[in-house]
Short mmCIF file of C-alpha atoms in Angstrom, two decimals:
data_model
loop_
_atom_site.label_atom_id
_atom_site.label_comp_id
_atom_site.label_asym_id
_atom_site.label_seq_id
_atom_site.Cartn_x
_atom_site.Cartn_y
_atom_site.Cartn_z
CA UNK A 1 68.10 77.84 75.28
CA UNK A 2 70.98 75.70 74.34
CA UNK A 3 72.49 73.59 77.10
CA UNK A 4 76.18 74.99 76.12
CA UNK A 5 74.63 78.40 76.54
CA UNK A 6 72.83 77.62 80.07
CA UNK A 7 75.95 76.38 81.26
CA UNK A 8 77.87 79.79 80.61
CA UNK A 9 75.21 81.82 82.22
CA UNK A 10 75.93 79.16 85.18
CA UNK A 11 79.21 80.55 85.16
CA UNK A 12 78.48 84.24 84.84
CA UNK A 13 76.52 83.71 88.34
CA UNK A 14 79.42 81.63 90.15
CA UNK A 15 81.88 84.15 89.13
CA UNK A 16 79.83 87.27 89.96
CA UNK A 17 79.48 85.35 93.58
CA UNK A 18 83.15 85.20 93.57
CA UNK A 19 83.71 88.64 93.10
CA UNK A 20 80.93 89.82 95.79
CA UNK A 21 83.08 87.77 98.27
CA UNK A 22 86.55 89.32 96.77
CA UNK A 23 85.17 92.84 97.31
CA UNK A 24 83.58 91.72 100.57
CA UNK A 25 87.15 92.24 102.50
CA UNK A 26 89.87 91.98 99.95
CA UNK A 27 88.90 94.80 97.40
CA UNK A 28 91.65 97.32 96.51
CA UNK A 29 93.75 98.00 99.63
CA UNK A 30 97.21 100.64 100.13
CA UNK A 31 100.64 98.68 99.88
CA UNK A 32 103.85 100.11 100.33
CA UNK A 33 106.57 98.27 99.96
CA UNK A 34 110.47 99.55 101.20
CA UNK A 35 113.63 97.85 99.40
CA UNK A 36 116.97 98.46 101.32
CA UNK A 37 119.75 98.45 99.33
CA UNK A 38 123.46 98.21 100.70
CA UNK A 39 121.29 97.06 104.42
CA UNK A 40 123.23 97.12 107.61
CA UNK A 41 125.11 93.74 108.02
CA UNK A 42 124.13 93.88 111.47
CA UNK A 43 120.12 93.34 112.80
CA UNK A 44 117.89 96.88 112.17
CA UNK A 45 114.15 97.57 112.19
CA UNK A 46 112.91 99.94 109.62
CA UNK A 47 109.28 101.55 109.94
CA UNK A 48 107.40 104.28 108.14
CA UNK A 49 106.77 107.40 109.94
CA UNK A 50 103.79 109.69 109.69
CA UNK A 51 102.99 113.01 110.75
CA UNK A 52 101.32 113.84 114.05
CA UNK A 53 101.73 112.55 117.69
CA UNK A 54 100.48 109.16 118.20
CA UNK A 55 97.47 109.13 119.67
CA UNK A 56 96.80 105.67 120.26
CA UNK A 57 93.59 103.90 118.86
CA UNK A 58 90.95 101.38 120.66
CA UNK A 59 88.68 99.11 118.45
CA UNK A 60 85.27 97.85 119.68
CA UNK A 61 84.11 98.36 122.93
CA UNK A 62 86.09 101.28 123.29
CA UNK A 63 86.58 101.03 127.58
CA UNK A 64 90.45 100.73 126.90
CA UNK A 65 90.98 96.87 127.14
CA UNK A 66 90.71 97.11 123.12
CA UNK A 67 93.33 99.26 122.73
CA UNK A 68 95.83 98.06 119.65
CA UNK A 69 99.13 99.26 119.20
CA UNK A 70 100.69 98.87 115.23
CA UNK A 71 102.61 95.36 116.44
CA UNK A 72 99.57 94.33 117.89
CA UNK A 73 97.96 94.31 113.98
CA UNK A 74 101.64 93.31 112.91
CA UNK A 75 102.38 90.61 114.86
CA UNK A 76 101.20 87.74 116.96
CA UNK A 77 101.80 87.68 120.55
CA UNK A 78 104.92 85.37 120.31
CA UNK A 79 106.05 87.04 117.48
CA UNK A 80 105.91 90.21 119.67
CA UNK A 81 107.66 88.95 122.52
CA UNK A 82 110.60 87.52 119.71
CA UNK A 83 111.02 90.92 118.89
CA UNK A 84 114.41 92.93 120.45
CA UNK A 85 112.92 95.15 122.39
CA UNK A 86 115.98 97.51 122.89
CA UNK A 87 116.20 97.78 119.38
CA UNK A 88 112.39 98.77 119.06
CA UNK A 89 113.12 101.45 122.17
CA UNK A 90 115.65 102.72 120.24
CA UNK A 91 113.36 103.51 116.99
CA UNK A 92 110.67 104.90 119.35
CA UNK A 93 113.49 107.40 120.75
CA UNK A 94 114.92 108.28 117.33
CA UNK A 95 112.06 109.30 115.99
CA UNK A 96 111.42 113.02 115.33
CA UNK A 97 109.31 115.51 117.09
CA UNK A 98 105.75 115.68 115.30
CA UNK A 99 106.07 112.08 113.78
CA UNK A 100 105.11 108.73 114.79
CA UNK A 101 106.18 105.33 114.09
CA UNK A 102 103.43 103.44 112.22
CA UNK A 103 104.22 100.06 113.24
CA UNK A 104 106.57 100.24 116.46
CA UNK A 105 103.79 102.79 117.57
CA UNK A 106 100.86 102.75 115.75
CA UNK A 107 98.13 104.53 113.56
CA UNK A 108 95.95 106.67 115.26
CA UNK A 109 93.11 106.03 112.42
CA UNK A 110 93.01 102.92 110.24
CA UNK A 111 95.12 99.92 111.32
CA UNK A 112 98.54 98.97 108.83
CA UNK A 113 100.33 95.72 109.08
CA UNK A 114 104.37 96.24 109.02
CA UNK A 115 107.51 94.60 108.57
CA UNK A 116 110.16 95.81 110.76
CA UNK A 117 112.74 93.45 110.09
CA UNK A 118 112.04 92.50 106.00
CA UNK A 119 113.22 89.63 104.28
CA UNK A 120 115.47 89.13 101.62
CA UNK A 121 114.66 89.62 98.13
CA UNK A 122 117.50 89.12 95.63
CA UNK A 123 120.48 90.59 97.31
CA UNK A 124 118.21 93.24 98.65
CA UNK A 125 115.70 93.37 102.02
CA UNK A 126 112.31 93.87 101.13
CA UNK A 127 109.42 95.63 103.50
CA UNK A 128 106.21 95.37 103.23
CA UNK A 129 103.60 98.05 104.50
CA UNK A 130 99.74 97.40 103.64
CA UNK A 131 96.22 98.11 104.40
CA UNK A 132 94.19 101.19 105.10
CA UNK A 133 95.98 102.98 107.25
CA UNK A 134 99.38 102.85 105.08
CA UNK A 135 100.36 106.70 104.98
CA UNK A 136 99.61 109.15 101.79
CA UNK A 137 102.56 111.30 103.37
CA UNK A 138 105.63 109.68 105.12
CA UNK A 139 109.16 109.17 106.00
CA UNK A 140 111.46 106.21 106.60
CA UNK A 141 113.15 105.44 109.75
CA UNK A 142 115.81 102.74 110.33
CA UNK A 143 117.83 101.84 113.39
CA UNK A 144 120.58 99.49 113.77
CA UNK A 145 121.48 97.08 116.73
CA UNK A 146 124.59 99.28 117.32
CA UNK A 147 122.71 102.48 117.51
CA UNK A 148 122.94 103.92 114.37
CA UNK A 149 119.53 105.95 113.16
CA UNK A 150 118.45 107.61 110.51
CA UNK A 151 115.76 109.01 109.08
CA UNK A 152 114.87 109.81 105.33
CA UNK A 153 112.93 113.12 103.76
CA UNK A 154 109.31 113.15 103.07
CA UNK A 155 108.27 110.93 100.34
CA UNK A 156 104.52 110.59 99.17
CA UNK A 157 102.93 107.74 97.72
CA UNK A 158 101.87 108.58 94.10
CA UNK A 159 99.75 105.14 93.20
CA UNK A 160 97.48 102.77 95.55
CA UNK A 161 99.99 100.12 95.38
CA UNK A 162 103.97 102.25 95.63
CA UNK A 163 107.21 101.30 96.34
CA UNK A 164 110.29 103.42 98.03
CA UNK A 165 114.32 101.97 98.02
CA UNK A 166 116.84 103.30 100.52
CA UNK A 167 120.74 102.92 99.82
CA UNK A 168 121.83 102.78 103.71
CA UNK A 169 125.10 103.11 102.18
CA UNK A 170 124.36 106.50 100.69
CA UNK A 171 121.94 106.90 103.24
CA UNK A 172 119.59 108.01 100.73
CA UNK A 173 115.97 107.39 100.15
CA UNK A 174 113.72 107.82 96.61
CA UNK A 175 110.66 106.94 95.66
CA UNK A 176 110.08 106.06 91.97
CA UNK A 177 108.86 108.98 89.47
CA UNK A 178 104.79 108.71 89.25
CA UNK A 179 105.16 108.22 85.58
CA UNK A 180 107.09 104.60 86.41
CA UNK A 181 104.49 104.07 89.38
CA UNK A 182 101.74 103.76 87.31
CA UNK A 183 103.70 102.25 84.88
CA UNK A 184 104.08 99.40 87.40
CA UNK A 185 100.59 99.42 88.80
CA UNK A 186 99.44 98.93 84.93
CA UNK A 187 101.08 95.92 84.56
CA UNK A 188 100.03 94.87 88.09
CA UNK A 189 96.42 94.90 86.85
CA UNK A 190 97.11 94.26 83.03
CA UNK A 191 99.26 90.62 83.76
CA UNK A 192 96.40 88.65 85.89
CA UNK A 193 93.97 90.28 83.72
CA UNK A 194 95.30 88.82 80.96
CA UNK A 195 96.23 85.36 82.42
CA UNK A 196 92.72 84.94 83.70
CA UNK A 197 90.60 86.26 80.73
CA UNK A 198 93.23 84.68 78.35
CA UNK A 199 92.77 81.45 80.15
CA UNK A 200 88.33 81.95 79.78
CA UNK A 201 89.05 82.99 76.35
CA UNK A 202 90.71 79.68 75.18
CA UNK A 203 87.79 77.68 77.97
CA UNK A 204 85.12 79.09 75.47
CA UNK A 205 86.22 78.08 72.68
CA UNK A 206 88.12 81.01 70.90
CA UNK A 207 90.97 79.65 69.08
CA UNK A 208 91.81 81.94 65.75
CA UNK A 209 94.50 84.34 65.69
CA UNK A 210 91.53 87.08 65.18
CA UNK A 211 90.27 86.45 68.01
CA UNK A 212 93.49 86.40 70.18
CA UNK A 213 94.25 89.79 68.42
CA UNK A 214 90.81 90.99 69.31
CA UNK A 215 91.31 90.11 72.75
CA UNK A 216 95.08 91.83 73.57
CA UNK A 217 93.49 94.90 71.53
CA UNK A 218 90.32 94.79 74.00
CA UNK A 219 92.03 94.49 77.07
CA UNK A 220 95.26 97.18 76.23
CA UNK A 221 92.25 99.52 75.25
CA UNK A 222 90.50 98.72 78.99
CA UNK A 223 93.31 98.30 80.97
CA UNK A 224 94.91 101.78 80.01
CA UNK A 225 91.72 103.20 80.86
CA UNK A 226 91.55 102.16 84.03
CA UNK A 227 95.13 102.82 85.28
CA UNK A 228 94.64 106.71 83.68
CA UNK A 229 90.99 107.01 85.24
CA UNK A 230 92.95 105.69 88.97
CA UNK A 231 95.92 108.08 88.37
CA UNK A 232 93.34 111.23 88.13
CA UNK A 233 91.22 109.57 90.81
CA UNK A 234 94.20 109.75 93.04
CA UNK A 235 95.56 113.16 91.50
CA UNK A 236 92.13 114.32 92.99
CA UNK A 237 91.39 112.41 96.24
CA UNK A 238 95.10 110.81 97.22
CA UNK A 239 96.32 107.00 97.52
CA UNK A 240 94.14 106.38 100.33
CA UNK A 241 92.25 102.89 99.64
CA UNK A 242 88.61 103.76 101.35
CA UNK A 243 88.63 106.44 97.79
CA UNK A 244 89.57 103.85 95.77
CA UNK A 245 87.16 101.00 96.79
CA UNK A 246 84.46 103.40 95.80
CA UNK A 247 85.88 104.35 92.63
CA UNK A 248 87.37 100.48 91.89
CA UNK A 249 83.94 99.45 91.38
CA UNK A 250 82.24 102.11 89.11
CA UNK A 251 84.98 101.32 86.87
CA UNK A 252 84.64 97.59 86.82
CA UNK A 253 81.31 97.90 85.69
CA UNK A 254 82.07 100.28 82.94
CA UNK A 255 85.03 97.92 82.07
CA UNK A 256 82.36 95.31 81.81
CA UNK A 257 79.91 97.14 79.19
CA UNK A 258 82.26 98.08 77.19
CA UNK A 259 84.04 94.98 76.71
CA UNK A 260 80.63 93.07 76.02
CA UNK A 261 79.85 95.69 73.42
CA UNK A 262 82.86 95.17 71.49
CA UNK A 263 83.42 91.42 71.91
CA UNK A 264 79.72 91.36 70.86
CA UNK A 265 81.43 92.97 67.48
CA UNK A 266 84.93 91.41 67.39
CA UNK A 267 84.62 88.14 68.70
CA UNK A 268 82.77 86.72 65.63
CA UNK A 269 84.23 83.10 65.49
CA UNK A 270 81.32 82.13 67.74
CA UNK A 271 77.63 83.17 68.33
CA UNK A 272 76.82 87.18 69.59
CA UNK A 273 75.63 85.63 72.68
CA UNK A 274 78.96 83.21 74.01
CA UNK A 275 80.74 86.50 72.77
CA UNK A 276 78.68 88.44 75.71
CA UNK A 277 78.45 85.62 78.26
CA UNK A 278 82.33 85.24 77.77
CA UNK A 279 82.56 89.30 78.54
CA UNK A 280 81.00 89.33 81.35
CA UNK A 281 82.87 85.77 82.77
CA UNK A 282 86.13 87.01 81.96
CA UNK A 283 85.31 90.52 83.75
CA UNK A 284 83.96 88.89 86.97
CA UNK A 285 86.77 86.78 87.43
CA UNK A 286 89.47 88.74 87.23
CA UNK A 287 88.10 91.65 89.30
CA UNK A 288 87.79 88.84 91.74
CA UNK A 289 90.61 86.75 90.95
CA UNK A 290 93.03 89.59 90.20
CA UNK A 291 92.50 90.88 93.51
CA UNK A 292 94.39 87.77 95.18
CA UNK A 293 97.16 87.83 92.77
CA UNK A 294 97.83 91.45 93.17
CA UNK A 295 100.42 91.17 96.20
CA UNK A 296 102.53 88.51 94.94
CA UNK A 297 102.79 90.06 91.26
CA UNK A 298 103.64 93.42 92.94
CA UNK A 299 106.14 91.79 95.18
CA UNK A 300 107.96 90.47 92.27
CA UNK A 301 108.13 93.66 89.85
CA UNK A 302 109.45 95.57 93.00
CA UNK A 303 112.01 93.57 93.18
CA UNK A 304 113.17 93.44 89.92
CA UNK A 305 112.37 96.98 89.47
#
């Protein structure tokens, strides 16, 4: 075997580690993120609402002393005590009978980390709701320093990674159409795949135009795939991310075989066998790679969306 070709295979391995750490914790998780458009000049705390009484929830031991409410995953201790807590008194007591408050309450499943007070994004405030226990089914509650409150209608969260904007001028709240949701989520997983596997492609060698074209072809081919096969994947078992963890990785592999087979055929400005090595690099890495770039990519189309 040639050294060149032993030191690929070397990289297959490393990158295959990389992506049993990535999936390890930071596999595909639920994000929700909340633009406010027009937002109260004056200090406010918005939270997502979900249906049902809260419960309350206790990790570990379970004898009560483990007890966590949604600041308690949202927050550090002297974050929490920095936080107004009339103002967070006066969300509890506006919200509706039959909902809860995900974050000044909690979840009574899954944990979610949330963002009462935002930051700004552009002449906007930006929210940011993530992890398991992010709601399928919700509504939007804001409450201003003065007392205003309001709440929004029900919204539901078409795509694993979503995005809602509320004009608290208008007070109005919408949710994008689920045609431009996954329009989004395609080009969250399309962009880092093609900055990582673009990046391999050029690192083993592949220079001709052919080859480029081979590659955009490959991965527009792929990459549709996958967002149609998560958008009936979620038509059939909702946004939730446990679903999609088990579904992320059956499709990763398929991804992976069928991009060896035809970079085996199209990639021929170098031997069969960098063509397959390279496949199976470039696949590794940006299932494990992509994973980390996800939130800041998604972040920034929100906000200019």
């Amino acid at each position: 075997m040639k050294r060149s070709l032993r030191f690929y295979i070397l990289m297959v391995l490393a990158a295959a580690l990389l992506t049993v750490s990535a999936f390890a914790d930071t596999g595909p998780k639920a994000q929700l993120k909340v633009l406010v458009k027009n937002a109260p000049e004056e200090p406010y705390y918005l939270d997502l609402l979900e249906k049902g009484d809260y419960q309350g929830h206790t990790y570990g031991s379970g004898d009560g002393d483990d007890t966590y409410s949604g600041l308690d995953w949202s927050y550090s201790e002297e974050e929490i005590a920095a936080l107004d807590s009339e103002l967070l008194d006066a969300l509890r007591a506006a919200v509706p009978e039959g909902w809860h408050a995900c974050t000044a309450q909690g979840t009574n499943g899954v944990p979610m980390w949330g963002d009462l007070i935002g930051s700004d994004a552009g002449g906007v405030r930006l929210h940011s709701f993530r992890y398991h226990g992010v709601p399928d089914t919700y509504r939007i509650i804001l409450v201003t320093k003065s007392g205003e409150s309001w709440v929004s209608g029900v919204l539901h969260r078409a795509t694993l990674q979503s995005s809602a904007t509320v004009d608290w001028a208008a007070r109005i709240a919408n949710a994008p159409s689920p045609a431009m949701a996954y329009a989004l989520q395609f080009l969250c997983t399309l962009l880092p795949t093609l900055l990582i596997e673009g990046v391999l492609l050029f690192l083993f060698g592949y220079r001709s135009k052919k080859s480029w074209y081979s590659f955009l072809l490959v991965n527009l081919i792929t990459q549709g795939g996958f967002s149609v096969y998560l958008a009936v994947s979620v038509l059939q078992n909702g946004a939730n991310a446990w679903m999609t963890i088990f579904f992320y990785l059956p499709i990763e592999i398929v991804i992976t075989l069928v991009e060896l087979l035809l970079y085996r055929r199209l990639l021929t400005e170098k031997s069969k066998a960098r063509a397959a090595v390279y496949a199976i690099t470039a696949n590794v890495c940006s299932a494990a790679f992509g994973l980390w770039l996800i939130d800041p990519l998604w972040h920034f189309l929100v906000t200019i969306s």
